mmCIF file of C-alpha atoms in Angstrom:
data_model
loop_
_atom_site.group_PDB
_atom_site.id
_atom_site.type_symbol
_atom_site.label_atom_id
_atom_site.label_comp_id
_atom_site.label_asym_id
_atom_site.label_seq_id
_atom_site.Cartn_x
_atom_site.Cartn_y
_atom_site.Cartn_z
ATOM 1 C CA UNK Z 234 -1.476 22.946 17.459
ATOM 2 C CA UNK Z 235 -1.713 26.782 17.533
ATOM 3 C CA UNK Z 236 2.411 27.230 17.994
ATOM 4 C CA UNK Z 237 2.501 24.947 14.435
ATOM 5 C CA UNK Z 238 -0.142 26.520 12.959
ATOM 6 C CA UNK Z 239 1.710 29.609 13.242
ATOM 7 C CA UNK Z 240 4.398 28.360 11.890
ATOM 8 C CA UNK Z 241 3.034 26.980 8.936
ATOM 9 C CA UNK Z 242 1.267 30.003 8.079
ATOM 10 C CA UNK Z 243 4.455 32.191 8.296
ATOM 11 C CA UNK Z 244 6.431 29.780 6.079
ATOM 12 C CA UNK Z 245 3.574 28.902 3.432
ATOM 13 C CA UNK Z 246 2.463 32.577 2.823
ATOM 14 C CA UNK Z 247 5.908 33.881 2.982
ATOM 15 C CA UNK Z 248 6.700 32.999 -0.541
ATOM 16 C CA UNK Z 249 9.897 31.041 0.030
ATOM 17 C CA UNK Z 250 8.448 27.570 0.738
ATOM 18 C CA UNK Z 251 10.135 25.019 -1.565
ATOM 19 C CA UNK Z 252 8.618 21.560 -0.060
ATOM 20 C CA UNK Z 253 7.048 20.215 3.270
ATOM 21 C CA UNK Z 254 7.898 16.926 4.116
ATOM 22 C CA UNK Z 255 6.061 14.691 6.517
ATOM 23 C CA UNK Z 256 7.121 11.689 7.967
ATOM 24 C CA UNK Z 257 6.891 9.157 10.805
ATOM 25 C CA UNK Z 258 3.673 7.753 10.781
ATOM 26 C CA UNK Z 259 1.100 7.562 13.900
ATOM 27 C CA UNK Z 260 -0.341 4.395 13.168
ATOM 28 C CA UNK Z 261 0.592 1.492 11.242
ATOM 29 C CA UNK Z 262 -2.551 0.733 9.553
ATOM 30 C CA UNK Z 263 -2.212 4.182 7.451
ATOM 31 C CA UNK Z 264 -1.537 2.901 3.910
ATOM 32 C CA UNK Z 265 1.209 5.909 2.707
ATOM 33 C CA UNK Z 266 4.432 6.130 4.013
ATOM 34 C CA UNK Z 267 5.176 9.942 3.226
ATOM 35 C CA UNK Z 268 3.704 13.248 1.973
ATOM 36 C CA UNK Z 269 5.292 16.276 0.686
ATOM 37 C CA UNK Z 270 3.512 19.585 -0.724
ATOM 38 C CA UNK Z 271 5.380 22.051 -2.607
ATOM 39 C CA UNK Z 272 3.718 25.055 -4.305
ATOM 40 C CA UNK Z 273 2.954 25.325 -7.945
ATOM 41 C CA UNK Z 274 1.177 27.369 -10.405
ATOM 42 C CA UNK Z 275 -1.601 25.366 -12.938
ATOM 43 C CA UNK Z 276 -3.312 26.985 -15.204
ATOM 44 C CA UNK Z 277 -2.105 30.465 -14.210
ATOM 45 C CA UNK Z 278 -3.085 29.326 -10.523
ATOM 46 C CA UNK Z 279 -1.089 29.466 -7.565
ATOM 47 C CA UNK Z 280 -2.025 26.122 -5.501
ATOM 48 C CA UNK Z 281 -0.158 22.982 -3.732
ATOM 49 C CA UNK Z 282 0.577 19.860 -4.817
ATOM 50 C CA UNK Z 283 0.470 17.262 -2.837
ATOM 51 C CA UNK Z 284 2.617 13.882 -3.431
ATOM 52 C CA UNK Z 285 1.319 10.850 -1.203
ATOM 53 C CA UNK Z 286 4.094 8.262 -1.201
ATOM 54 C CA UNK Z 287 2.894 4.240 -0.951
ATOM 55 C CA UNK Z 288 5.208 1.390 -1.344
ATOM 56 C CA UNK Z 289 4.489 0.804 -5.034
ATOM 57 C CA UNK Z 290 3.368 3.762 -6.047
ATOM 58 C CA UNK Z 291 3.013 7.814 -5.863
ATOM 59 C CA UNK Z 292 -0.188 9.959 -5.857
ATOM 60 C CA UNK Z 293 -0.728 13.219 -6.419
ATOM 61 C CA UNK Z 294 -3.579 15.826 -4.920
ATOM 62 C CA UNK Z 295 -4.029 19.804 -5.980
ATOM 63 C CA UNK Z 296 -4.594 21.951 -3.158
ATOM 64 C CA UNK Z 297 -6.243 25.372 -3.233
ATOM 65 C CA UNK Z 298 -4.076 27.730 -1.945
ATOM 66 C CA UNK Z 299 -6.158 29.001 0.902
ATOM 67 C CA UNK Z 300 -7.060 25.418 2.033
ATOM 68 C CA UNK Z 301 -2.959 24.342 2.295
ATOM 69 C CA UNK Z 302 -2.568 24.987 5.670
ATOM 70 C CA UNK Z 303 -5.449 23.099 6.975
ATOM 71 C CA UNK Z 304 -4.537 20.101 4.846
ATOM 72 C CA UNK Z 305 -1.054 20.324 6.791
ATOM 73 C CA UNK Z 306 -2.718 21.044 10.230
ATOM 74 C CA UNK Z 307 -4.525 17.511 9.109
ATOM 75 C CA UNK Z 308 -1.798 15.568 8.141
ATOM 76 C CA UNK Z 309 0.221 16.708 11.484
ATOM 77 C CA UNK Z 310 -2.896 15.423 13.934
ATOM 78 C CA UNK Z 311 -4.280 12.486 11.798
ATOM 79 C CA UNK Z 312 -1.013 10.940 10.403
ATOM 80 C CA UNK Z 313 2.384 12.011 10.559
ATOM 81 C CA UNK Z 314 4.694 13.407 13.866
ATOM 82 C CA UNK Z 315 7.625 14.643 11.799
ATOM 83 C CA UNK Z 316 7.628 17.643 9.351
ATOM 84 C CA UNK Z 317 10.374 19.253 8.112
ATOM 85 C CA UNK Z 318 9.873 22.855 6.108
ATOM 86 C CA UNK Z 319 12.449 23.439 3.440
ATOM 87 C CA UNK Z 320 12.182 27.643 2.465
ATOM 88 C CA UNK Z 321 15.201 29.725 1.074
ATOM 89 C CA UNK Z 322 16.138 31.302 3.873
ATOM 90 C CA UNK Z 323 15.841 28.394 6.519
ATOM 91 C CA UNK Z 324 15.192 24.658 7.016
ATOM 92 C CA UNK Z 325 12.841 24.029 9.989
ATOM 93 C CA UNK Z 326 11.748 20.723 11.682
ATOM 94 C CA UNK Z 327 9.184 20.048 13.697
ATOM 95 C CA UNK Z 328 8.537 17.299 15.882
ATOM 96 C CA UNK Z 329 4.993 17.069 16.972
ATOM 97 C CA UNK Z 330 4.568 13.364 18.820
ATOM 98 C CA UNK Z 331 2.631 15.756 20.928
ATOM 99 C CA UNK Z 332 0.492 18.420 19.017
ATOM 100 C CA UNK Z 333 0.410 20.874 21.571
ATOM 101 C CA UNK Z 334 3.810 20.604 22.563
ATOM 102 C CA UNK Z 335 5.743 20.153 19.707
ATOM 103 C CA UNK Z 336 9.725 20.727 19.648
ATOM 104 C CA UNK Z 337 10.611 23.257 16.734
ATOM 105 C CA UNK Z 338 14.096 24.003 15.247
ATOM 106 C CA UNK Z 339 15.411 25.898 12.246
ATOM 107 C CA UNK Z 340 18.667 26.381 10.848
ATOM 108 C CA UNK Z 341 19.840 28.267 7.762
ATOM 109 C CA UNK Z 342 18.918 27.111 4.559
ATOM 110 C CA UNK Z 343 20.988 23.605 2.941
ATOM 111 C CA UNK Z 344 19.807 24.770 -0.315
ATOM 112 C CA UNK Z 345 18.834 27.237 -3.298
ATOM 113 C CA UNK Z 346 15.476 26.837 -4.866
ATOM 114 C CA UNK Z 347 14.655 24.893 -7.214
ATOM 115 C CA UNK Z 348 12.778 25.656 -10.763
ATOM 116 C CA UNK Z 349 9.488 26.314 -8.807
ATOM 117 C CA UNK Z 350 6.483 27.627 -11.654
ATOM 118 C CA UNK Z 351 5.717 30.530 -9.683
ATOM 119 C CA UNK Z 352 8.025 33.248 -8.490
ATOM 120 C CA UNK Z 353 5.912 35.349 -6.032
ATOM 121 C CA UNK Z 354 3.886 35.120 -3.175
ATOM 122 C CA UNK Z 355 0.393 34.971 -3.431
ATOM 123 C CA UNK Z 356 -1.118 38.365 -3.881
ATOM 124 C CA UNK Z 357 -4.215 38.388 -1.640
ATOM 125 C CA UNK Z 358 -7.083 40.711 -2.914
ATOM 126 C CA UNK Z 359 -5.820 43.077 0.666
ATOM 127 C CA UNK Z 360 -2.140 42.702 1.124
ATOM 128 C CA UNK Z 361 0.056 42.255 3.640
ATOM 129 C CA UNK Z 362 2.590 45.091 4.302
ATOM 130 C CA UNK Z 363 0.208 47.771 3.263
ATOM 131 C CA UNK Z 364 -1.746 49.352 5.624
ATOM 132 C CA UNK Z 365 -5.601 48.423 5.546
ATOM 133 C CA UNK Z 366 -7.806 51.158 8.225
ATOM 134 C CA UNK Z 367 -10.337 48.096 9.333
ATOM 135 C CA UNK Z 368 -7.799 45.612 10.042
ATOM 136 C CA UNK Z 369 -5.182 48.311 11.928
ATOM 137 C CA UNK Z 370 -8.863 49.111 14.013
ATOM 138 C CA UNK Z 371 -9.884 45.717 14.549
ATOM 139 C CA UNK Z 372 -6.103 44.642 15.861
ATOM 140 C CA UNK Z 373 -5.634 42.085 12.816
ATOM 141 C CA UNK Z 374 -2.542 44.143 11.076
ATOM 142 C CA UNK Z 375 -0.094 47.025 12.661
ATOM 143 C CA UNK Z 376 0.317 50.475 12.094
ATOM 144 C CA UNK Z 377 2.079 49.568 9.743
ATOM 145 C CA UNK Z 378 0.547 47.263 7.621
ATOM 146 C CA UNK Z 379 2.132 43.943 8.919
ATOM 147 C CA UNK Z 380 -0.085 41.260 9.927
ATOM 148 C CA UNK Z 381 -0.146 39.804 13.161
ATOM 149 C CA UNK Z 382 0.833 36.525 13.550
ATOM 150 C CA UNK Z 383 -1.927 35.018 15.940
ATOM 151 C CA UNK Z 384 -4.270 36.619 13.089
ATOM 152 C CA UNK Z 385 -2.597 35.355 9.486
ATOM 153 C CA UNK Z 386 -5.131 32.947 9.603
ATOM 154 C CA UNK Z 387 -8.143 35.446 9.699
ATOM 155 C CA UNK Z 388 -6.475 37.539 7.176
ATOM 156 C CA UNK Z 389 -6.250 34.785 4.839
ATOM 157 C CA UNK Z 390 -10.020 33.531 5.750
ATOM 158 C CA UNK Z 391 -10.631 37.380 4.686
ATOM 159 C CA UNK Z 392 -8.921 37.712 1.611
ATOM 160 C CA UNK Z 393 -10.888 33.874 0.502
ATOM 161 C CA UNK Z 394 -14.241 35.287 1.320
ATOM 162 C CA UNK Z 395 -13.262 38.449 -0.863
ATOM 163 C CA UNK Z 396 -12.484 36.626 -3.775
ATOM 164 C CA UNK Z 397 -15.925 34.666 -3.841
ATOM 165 C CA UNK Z 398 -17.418 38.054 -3.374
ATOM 166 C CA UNK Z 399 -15.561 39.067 -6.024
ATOM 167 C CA UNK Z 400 -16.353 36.212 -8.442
ATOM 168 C CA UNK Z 401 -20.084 36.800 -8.492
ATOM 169 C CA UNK Z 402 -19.754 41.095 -8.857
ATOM 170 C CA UNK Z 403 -21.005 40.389 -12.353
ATOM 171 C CA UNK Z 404 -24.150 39.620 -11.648
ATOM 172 C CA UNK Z 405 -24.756 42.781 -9.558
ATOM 173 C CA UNK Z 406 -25.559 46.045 -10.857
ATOM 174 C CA UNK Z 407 -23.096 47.337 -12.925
ATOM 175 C CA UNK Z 408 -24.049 51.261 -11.977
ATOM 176 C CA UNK Z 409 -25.952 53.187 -9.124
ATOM 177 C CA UNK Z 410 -25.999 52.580 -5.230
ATOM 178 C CA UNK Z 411 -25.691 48.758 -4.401
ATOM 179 C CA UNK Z 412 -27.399 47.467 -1.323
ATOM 180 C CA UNK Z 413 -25.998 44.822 0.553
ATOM 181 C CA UNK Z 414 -27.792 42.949 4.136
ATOM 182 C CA UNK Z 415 -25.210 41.012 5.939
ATOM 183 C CA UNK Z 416 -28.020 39.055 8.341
ATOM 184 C CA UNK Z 417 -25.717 37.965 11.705
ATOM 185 C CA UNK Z 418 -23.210 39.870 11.424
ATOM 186 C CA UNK Z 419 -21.196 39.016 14.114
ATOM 187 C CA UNK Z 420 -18.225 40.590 15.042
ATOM 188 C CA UNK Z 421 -18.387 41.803 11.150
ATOM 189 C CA UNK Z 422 -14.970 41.277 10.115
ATOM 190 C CA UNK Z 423 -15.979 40.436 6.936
ATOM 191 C CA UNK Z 424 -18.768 43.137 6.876
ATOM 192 C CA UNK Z 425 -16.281 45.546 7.432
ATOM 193 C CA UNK Z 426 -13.953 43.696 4.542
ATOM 194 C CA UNK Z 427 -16.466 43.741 1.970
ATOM 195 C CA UNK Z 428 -17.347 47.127 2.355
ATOM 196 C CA UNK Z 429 -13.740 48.758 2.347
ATOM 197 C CA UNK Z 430 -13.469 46.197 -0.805
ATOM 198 C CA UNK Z 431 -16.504 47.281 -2.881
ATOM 199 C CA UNK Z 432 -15.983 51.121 -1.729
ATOM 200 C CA UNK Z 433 -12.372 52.194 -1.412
ATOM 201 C CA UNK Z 434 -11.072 49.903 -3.969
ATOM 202 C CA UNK Z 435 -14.002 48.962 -6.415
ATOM 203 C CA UNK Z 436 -15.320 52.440 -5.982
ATOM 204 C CA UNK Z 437 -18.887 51.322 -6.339
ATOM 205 C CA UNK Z 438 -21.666 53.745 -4.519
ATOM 206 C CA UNK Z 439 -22.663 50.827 -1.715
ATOM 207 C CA UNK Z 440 -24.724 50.931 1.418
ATOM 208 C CA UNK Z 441 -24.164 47.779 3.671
ATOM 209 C CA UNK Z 442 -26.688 46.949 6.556
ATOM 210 C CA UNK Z 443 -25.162 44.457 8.946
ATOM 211 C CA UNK Z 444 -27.775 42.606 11.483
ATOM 212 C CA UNK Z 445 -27.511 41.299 15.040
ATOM 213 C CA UNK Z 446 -29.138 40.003 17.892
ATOM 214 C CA UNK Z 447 -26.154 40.837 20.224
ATOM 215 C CA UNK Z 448 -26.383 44.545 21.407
ATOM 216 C CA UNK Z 449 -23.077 45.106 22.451
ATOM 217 C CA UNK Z 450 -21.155 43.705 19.277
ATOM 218 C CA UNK Z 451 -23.861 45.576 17.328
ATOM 219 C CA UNK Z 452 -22.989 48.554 19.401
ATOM 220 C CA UNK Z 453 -18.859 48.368 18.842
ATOM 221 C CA UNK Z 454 -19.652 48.199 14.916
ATOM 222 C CA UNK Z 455 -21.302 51.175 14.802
ATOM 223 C CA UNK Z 456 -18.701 52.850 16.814
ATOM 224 C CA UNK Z 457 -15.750 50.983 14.585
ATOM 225 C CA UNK Z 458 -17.599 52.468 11.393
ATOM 226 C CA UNK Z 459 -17.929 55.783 12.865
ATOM 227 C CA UNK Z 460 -13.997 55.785 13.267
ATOM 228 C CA UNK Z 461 -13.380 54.989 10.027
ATOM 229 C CA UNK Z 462 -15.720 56.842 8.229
ATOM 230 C CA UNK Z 463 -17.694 54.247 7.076
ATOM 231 C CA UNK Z 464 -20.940 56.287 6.263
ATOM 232 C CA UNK Z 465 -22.639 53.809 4.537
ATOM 233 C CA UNK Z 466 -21.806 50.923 6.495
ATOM 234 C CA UNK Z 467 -24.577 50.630 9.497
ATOM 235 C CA UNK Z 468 -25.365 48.196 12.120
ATOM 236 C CA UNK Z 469 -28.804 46.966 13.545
ATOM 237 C CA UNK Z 470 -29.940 44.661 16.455
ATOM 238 C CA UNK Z 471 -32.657 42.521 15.153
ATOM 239 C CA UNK Z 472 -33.877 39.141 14.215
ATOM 240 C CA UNK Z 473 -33.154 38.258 11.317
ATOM 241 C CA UNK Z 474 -36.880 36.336 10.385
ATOM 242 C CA UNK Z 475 -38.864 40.133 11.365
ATOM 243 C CA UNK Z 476 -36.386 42.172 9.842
ATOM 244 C CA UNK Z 477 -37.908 44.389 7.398
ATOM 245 C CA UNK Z 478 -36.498 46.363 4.101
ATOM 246 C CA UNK Z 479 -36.969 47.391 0.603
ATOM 247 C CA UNK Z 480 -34.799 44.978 -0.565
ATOM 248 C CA UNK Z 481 -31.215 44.402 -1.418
ATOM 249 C CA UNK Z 482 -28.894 43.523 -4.480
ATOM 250 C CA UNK Z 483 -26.727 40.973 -2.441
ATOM 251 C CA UNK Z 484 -27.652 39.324 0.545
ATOM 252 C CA UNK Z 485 -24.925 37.314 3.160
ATOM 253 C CA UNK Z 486 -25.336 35.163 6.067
ATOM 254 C CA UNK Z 487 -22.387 33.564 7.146
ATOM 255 C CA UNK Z 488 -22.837 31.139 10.473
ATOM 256 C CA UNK Z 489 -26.634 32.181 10.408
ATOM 257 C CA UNK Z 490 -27.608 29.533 13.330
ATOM 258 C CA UNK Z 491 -29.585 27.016 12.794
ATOM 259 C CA UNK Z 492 -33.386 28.049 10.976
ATOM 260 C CA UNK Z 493 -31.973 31.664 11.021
ATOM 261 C CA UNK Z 494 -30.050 31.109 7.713
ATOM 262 C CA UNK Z 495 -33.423 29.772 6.166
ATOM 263 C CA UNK Z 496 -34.811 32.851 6.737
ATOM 264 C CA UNK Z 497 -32.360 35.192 5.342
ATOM 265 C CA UNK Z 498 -32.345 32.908 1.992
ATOM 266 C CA UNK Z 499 -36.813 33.618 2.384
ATOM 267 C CA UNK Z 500 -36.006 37.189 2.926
ATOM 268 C CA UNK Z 501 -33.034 37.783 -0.207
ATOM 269 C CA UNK Z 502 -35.528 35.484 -3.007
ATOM 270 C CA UNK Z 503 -38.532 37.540 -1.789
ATOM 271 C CA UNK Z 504 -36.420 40.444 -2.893
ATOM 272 C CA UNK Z 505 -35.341 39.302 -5.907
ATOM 273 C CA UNK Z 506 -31.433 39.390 -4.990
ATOM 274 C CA UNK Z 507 -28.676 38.780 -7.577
ATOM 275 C CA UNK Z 508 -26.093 37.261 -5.079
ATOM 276 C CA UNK Z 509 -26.348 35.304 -2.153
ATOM 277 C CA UNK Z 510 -23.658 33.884 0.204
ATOM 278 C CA UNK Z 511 -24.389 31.760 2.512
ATOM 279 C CA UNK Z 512 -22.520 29.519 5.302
ATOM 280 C CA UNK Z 513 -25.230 27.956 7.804
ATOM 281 C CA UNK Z 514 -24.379 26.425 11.201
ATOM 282 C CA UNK Z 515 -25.825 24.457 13.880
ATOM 283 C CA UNK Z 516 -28.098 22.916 11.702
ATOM 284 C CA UNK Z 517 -30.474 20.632 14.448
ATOM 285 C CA UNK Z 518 -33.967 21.199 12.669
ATOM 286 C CA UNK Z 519 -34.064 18.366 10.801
ATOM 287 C CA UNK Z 520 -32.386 15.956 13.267
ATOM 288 C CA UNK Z 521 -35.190 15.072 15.139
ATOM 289 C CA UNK Z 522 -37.826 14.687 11.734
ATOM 290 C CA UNK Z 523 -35.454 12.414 9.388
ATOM 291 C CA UNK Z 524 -37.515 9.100 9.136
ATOM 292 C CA UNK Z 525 -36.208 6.896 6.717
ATOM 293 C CA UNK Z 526 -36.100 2.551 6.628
ATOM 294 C CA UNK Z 527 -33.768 2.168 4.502
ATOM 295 C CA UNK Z 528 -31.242 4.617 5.983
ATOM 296 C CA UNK Z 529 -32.159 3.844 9.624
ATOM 297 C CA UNK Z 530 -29.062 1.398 10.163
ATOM 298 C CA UNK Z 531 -26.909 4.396 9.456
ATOM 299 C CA UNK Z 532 -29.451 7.283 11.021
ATOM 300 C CA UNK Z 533 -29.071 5.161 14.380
ATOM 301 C CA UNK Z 534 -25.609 6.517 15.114
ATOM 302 C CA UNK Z 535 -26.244 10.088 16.402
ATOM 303 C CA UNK Z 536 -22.730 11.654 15.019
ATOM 304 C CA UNK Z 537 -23.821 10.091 11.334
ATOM 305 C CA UNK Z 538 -27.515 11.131 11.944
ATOM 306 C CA UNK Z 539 -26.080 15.243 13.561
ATOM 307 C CA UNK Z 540 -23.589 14.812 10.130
ATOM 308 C CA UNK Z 541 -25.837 13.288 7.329
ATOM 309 C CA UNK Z 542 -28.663 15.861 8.293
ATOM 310 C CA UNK Z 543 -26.473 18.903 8.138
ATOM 311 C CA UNK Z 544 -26.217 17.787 4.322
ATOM 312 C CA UNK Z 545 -29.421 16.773 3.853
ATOM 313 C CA UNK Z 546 -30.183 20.623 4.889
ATOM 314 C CA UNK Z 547 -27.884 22.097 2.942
ATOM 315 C CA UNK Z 548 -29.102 20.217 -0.166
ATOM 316 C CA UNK Z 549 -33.130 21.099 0.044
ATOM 317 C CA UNK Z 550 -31.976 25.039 0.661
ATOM 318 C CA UNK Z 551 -30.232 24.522 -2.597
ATOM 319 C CA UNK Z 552 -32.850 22.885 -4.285
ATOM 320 C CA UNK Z 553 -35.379 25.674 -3.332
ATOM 321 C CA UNK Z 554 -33.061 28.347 -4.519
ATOM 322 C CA UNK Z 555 -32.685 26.366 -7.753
ATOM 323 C CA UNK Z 556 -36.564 26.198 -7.440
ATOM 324 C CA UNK Z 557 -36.560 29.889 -7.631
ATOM 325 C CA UNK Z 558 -34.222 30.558 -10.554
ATOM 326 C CA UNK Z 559 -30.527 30.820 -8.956
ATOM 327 C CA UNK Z 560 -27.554 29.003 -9.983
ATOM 328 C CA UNK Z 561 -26.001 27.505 -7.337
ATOM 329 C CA UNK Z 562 -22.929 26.115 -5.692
ATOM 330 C CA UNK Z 563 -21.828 24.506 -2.991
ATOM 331 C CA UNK Z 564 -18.107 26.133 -1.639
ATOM 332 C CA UNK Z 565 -15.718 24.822 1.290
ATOM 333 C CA UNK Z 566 -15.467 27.571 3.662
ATOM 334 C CA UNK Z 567 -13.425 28.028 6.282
ATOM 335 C CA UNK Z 568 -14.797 29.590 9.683
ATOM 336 C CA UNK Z 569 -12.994 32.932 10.640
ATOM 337 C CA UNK Z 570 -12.876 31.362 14.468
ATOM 338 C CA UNK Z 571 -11.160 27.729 13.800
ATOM 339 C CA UNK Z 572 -10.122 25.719 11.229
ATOM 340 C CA UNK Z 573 -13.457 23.235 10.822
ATOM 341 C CA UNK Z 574 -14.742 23.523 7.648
ATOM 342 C CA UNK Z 575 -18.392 24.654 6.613
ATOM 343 C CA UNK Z 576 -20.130 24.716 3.298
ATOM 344 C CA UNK Z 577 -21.195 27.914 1.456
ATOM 345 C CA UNK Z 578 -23.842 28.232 -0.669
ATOM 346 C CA UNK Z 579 -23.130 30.668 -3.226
ATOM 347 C CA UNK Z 580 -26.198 31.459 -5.300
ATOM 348 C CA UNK Z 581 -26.583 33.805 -8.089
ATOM 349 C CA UNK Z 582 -29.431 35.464 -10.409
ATOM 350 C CA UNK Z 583 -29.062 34.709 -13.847
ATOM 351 C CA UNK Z 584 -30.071 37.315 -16.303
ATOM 352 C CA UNK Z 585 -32.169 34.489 -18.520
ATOM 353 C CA UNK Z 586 -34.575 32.254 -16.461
ATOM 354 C CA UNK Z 587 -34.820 28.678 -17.541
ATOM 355 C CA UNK Z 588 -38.131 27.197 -16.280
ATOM 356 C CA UNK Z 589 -37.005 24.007 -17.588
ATOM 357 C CA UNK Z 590 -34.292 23.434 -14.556
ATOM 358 C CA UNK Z 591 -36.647 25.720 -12.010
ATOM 359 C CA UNK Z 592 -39.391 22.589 -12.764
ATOM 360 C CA UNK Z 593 -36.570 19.804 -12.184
ATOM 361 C CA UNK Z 594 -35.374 21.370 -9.132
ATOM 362 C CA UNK Z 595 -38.802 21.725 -7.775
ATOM 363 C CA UNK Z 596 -39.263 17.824 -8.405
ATOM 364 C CA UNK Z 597 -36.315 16.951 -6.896
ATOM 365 C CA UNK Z 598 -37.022 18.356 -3.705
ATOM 366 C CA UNK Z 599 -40.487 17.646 -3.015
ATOM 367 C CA UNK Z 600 -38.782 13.900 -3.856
ATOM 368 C CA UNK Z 601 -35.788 14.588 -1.499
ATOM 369 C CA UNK Z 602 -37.848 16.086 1.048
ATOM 370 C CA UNK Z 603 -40.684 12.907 0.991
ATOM 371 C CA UNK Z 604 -38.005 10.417 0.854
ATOM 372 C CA UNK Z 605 -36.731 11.678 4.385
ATOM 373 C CA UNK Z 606 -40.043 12.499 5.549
ATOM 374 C CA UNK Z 607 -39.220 16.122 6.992
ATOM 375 C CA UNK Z 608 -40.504 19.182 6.562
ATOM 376 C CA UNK Z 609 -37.429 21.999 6.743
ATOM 377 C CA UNK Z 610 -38.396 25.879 7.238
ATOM 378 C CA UNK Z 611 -37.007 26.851 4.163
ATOM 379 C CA UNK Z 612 -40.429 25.320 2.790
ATOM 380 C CA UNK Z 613 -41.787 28.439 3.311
ATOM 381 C CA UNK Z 614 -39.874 29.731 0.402
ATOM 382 C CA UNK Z 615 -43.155 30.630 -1.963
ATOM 383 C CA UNK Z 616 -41.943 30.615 -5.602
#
């Protein structure tokens, strides 16, 4: 898929793309004989719309922009083997019977656009074609501000997880030094994005702690934010349930394995932060406690029972957080490292507590958590 991945990405973030088509179906049984997407604006939006065509009748679905190409990538290995990408320069088709080894051609445009309701690209939060320092260090964009094309896919991932960041500024301090504890850090793309964000175009006063277990990646951050003059951008090796600090104003843990991301959520209530993102992985705790008879003729599968727990997980951490006095919400995020989708859980401080809804939570997940029978770490949330 990578080689029409690629593809896709060039053409839908290009601003030119008039329509995808897709065609030739894989199976019989599926119910729609054809799908296009074409870009549109709603609402002041840029998004996709997505027609599904039956026999009798036509559908329609609106994409978020930054989910589009994975809804193609989708449609390609689950339903269709013929696309065809109509742009204003060029018409390409691509025959993908295989996946891996499709059979690509292009040929100059048939066509001139049509009345489209948007007439620009998207503008990403950090553009493409102007030179960003973290991305020309970390080999994502070129000298000269173009992105690579192996890495479009990371810079878009970037840009996304900037504007959630962005959307929940307003509950952070509006003035003095903000403090910010990215627990598992990783390679710390997006430590490094959020921090060139908040600082070099926000201008906010911000010290960013990113945290580790590995010692080498920990080590190559430092060095990276060394380079670029980071100051206030540091990296520590650590576990993330002993880590110790003062607190912080916004707390993230993105892929936080397993009980590790119930800990950082302990850690950022105990210190009263106003913003938390969070996207947890590998979530096995629960797996082997869920007890339930009237769910035990779907629990007996183990890809329903690895699947229905990873929500069941999600939902109690939310619950708590509501517990304490956050408003929450549950976002589709997409990993930096593939296309699989995770959830995030985007919580935020209100300036007003309402003990009315901190009760209700409470209730319903002491309920949620008998009704299953399991006892999850983030329990040892004290509110």
């Amino acid at each position: 898929m990578e080689k029409i991945t690629r593809t896709l990405c060039s053409c839908f973030d290009s601003g030119k793309l008039i329509k995808v088509i897709f065609a030739g179906k894989r199976k019989k049984s599926i119910e729609y004989k054809k799908v296009t997407i074409r870009p549109v604006t709603i609402k002041g939006e840029y998004m996709y719309q997505a027609e599904f065509h039956y026999d009798k009748k036509v559908t329609h679905k609106n994409i978020p922009y930054y989910e589009g190409i994975d809804f193609a990538c989708d449609i390609i290995k689950n339903d269709f083997k013929q696309i065809n990408i109509l742009t204003e320069d060029e018409d390409i088709q691509i025959l993908a019977s295989k996946p891996d080894k499709p059979k690509i051609t292009a040929q100059a445009a048939q066509r001139k656009s049509g009345d489209m309701s948007h007439d620009k690209k998207k503008q990403y939060i950090i553009e493409d074609g102007k030179p960003c320092d973290f991305l020309i260090e970390l080999g994502v964009m070129s000298a000269e501000g173009k992105v690579f094309k192996k890495h479009y896919s990371k810079f878009r991932q970037i840009n996304r997880y900037l504007e959630i960041a962005d959307d929940s500024f307003d509950a952070l301090p509006k003035e003095g030094r903000l403090r910010i504890i990215d627990f598992g850090c990783g390679k710390s793309y997006l430590t490094f994005a959020l921090y060139y964000y908040l600082k070099l175009v926000r201008n906010r006063d911000v010290q960013i702690i990113g945290l580790d277990l590995k010692e080498d990646v920990i080590r190559f951050c430092n060095e990276t934010a060394r380079k670029l003059g980071y100051d206030e951008l540091e990296f520590l090796t650590g576990d993330i349930a002993d880590f110790v600090s003062t607190g912080a104003d916004m707390v993230v843990t993105l892929h936080a394995c397993d009980t590790a991301t119930d800990f950082a959520l302990i850690n950022a209530v105990k210190w009263n932060s106003k913003v938390i993102l969070s996207v947890p992985c590998c979530q096995h705790e629960l797996f082997s406690q869920i007890k339930n008879d009237i769910n035990e003729p779907m629990l007996k599968h183990g890809i329903i029972k690895d699947k229905f727990t990873e929500l069941l997980t999600n939902s109690l951490r939310g619950l708590k957080l509501e517990a304490a006095g956050y408003d929450v919400n549950m976002i589709e995020f997409t990993s930096l490292e593939h296309t699989a989708k995770n959830v995030m859980i985007k919580a935020v401080l209100p300036p007003k507590e309402n003990p009315a809804a901190k009760e209700k939570a409470s209730q319903e997940y002491e309920a949620l958590k008998n009704f299953y029978n399991v006892n999850p770490t983030i329990d040892m949330l004290q509110i």
